[in-house]
XYZ file of C-alpha atoms in Angstrom:
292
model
C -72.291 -100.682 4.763
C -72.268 -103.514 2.759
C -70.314 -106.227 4.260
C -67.683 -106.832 1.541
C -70.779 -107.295 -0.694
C -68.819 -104.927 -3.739
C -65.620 -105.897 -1.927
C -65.068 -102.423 -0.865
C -64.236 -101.221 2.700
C -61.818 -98.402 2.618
C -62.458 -95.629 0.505
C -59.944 -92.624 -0.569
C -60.813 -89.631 -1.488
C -58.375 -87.378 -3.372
C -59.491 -83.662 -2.617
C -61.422 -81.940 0.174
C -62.954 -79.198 -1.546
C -67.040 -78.855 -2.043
C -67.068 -82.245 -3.774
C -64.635 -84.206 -2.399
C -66.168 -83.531 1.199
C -69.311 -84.051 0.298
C -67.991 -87.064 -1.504
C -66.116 -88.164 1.238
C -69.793 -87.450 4.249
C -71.197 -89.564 2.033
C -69.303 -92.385 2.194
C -68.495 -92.375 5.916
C -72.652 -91.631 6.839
C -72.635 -95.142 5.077
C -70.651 -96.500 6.915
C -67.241 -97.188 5.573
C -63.754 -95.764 6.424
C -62.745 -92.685 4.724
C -59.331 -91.697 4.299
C -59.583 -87.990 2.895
C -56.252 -86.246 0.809
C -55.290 -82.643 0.436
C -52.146 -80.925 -0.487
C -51.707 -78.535 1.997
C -52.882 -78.713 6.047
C -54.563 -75.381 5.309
C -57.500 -76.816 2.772
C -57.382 -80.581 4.639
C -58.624 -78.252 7.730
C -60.746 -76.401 5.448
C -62.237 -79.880 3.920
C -62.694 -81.416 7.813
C -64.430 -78.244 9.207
C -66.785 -78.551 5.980
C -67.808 -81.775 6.665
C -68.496 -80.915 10.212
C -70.346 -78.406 9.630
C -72.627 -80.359 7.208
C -73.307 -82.971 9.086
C -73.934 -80.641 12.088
C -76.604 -79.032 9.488
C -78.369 -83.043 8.770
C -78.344 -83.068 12.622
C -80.285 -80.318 13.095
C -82.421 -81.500 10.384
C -83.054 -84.623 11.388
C -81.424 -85.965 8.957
C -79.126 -87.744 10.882
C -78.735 -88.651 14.774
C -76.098 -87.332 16.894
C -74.494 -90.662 17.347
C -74.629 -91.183 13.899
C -73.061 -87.818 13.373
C -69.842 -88.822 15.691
C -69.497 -91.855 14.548
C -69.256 -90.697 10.116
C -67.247 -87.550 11.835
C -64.670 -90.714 13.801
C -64.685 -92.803 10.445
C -62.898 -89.559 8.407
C -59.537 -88.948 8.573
C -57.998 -86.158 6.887
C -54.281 -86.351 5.418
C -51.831 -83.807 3.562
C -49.357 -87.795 2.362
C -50.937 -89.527 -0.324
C -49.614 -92.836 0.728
C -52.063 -92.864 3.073
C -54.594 -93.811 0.601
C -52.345 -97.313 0.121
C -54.629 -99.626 1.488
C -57.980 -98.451 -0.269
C -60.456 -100.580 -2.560
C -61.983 -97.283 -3.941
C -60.044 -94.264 -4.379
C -62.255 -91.370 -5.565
C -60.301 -88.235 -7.443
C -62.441 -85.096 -6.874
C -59.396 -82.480 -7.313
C -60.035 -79.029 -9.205
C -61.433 -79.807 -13.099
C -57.822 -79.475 -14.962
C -56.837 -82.139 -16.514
C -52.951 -82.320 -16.043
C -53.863 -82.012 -12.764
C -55.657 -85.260 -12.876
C -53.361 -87.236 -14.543
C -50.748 -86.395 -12.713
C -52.724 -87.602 -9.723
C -53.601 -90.879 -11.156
C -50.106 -91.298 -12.409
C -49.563 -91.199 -8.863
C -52.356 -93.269 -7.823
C -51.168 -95.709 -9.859
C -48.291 -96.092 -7.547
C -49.865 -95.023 -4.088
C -52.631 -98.071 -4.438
C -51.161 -101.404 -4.036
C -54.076 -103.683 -4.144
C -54.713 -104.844 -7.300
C -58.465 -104.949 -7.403
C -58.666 -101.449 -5.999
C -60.965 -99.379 -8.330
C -59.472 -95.437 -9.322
C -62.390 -93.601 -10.026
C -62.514 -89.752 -11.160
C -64.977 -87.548 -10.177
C -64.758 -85.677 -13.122
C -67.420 -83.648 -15.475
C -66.268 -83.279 -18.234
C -62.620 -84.854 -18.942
C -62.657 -87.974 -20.887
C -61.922 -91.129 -19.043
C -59.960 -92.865 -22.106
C -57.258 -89.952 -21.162
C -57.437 -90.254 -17.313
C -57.669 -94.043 -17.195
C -54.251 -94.585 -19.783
C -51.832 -92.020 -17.474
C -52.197 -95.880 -15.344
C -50.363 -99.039 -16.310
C -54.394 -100.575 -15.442
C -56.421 -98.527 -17.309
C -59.056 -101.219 -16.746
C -59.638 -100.738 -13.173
C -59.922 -96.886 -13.934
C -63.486 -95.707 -14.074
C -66.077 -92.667 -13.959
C -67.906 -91.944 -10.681
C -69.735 -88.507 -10.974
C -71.412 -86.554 -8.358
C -73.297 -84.169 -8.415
C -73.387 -80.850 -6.165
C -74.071 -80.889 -3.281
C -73.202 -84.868 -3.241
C -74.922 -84.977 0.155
C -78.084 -83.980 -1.191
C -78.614 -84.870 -5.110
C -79.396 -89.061 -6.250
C -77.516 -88.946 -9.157
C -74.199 -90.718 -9.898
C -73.403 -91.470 -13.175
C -71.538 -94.260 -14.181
C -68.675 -93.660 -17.065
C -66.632 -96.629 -17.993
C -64.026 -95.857 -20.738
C -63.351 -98.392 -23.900
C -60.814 -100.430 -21.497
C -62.544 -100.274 -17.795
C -63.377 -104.331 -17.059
C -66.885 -105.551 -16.834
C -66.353 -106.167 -13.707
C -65.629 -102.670 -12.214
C -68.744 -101.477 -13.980
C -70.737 -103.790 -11.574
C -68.639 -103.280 -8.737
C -68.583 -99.459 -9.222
C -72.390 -99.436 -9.670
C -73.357 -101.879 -6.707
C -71.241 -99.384 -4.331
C -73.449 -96.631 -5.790
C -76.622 -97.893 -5.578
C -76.638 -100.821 -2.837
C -74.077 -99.284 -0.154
C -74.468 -94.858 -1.139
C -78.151 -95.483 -1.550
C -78.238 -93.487 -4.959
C -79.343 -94.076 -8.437
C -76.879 -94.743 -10.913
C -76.895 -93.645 -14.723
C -74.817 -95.598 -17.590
C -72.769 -92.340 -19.349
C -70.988 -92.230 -22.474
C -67.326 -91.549 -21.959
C -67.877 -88.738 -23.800
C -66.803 -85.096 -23.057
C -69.964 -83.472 -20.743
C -71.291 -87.380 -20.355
C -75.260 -87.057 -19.985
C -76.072 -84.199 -17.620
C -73.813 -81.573 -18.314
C -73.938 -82.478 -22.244
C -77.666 -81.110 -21.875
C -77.307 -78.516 -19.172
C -74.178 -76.792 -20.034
C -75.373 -75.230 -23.386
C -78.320 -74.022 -21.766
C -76.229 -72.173 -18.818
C -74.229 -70.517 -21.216
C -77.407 -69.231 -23.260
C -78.434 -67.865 -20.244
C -75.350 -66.012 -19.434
C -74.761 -64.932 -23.276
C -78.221 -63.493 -23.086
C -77.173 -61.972 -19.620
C -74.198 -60.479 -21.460
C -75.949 -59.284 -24.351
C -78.232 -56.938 -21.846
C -81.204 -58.734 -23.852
C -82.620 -59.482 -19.817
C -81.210 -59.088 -16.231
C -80.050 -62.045 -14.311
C -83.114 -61.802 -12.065
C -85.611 -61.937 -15.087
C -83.618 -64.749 -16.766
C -83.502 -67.047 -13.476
C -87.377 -66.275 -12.512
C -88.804 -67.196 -15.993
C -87.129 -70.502 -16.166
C -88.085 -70.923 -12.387
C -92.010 -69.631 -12.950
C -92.404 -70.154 -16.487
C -90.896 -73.807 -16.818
C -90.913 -75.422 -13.529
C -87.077 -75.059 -12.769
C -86.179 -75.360 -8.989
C -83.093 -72.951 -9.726
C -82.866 -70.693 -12.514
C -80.016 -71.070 -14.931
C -77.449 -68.396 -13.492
C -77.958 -69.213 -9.892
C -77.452 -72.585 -10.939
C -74.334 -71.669 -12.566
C -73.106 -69.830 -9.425
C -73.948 -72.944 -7.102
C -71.954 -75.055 -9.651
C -69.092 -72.735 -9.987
C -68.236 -70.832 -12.481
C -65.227 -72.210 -12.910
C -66.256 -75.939 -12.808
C -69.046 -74.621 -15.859
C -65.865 -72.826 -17.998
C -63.918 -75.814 -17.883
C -66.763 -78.498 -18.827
C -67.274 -76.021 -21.715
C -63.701 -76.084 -22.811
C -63.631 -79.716 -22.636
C -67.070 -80.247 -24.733
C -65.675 -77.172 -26.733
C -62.353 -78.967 -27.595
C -64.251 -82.633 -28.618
C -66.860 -81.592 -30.680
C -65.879 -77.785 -32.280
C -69.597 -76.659 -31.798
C -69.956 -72.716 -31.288
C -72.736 -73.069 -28.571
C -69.941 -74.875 -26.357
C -67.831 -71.567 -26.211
C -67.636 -70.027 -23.053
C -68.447 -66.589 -23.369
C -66.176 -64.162 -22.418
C -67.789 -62.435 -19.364
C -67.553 -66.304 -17.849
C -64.198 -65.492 -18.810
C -63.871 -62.747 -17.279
C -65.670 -63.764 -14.423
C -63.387 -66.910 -13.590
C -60.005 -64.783 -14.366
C -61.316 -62.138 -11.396
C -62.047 -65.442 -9.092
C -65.889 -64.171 -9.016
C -66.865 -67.992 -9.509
C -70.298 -68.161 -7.703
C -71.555 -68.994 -4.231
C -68.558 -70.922 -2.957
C -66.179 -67.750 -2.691
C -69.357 -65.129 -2.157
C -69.578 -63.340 -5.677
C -70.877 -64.913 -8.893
C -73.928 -63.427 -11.048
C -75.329 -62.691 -7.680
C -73.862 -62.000 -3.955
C -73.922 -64.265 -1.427
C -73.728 -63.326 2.525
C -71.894 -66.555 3.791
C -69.375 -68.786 0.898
């Protein structure tokens, strides 16, 4: 950790699920104090044991020690009362990709985080800061922080200030990233899909229109763009470790800014997310797997 170097020493993170543990290992493996929120004791359980058990995994990878193990595990501490979050100079929002959802949680941030050079950052991929950051009364300490899945694993973070967010959070925001999270930071547009997903999203739902169409079977489709192109993952796998649900609602968002057709989600994604078959996280996307 960075001794007070961004000015940050107690991070919150809102939401336990696949990114906001992973979020959350992150932080703590770098040494800072994590205070993790959830709404109900059932899913803060859920998000603790999945941060055990990935940091168990780095262990046996020697990825990480076993003291360094116990001591990220003793720097976590999960909570079901917001207001535990009070004292934080970061607060990360990685809740489910709805959008009311998020401002209501920011409208309560707003409240929850005293200090007033705390950052509120959003986790989001595809909701547009500008809306997020003005359900504050300090829309410029309100800021973009992206992830990527599994957060543990990938470098990225982008970087998504909106029209108001201050200079100065940009560099703080980015100098956690990169200096104390050891990751490499991109400058996004606050823009509706930002950088990544504004390229990769189109291309997933190709792949699953042309799975829908019966033009080729989802094991064709994922090994030509793995064989033929170079891809680590092919597109529908990729979709599945995303979640489908996570790639139907960055389509609706990019749908809803720019009208384009190829944003559409087609409707077996539809389908698909109505039926809760959203990919590798429950068991059952485009393909089946053993253990969620």
């Amino acid at each position: 950790m960075l001794d007070g170097a961004e000015g940050i020493r107690r991070v919150g993170v809102v939401g336990s699920g696949m990114m906001g543990s992973g979020i959350a290992e992150v932080c703590a493996r770098a040494g800072y104090k994590v205070s993790v929120y959830d709404l109900t004791p059932e899913s803060a359980e859920a998000g603790l044991e999945r941060i055990q058990r990935s940091l168990l995994r780095a262990e046996r990878a020697g990825k990480v020690t076993t003291e360094a193990r116990m001591s990220a595990l003793g720097r976590i501490n999960v909570h079901t009362d917001l207001w535990r979050l009070e004292g934080s100079d970061l607060v990360i929002e990685a809740a489910t990709e709805n959008e009311q959802l998020k401002l209501e949680i920011f409208r309560k941030l707003d409240e929850v985080v005293t200090s007033t050079d705390a950052i509120l950052a959003s986790n989001t991929s595809s909701i547009p800061i500008m809306n997020i950051a003005m359900a504050t009364s300090r829309p410029e300490h309100v800021i973009g922080v992206h992830f990527f899945n599994p957060a543990t694993i990938l470098d990225l973070v982008e970087i998504v200030p909106s029209l108001l967010t201050a200079p100065k959070v940009i560099d703080r925001a980015s100098i956690f990233v990169t200096a104390a999270l050891s990751k490499t930071v991109i400058r996004a547009p606050d823009r509706a899909g930002f950088i990544v997903n504004f390229l990769i999203v189109p291309y997933l739902l190709a792949a699953i229109r042309m799975y829908e169409s019966g033009f080729a079977a989802a094991e064709d489709v994922d090994r030509g763009m793995v064989l033929g192109c170079g891809h680590p993952m092919g597109p529908l796998r990729l979709a599945d470790l995303i979640g489908l649900d996570t790639v139907s609602a960055i389509a609706h968002a990019m749908y809803l800014e720019h009208k384009e057709p190829l944003y559409s989600s087609p409707p077996l994604l539809q389908r698909m997310v109505s039926a809760g078959l959203v990919g590798r996280k429950v068991g059952r996307g485009f393909y089946a797997y053993p253990e969620p």
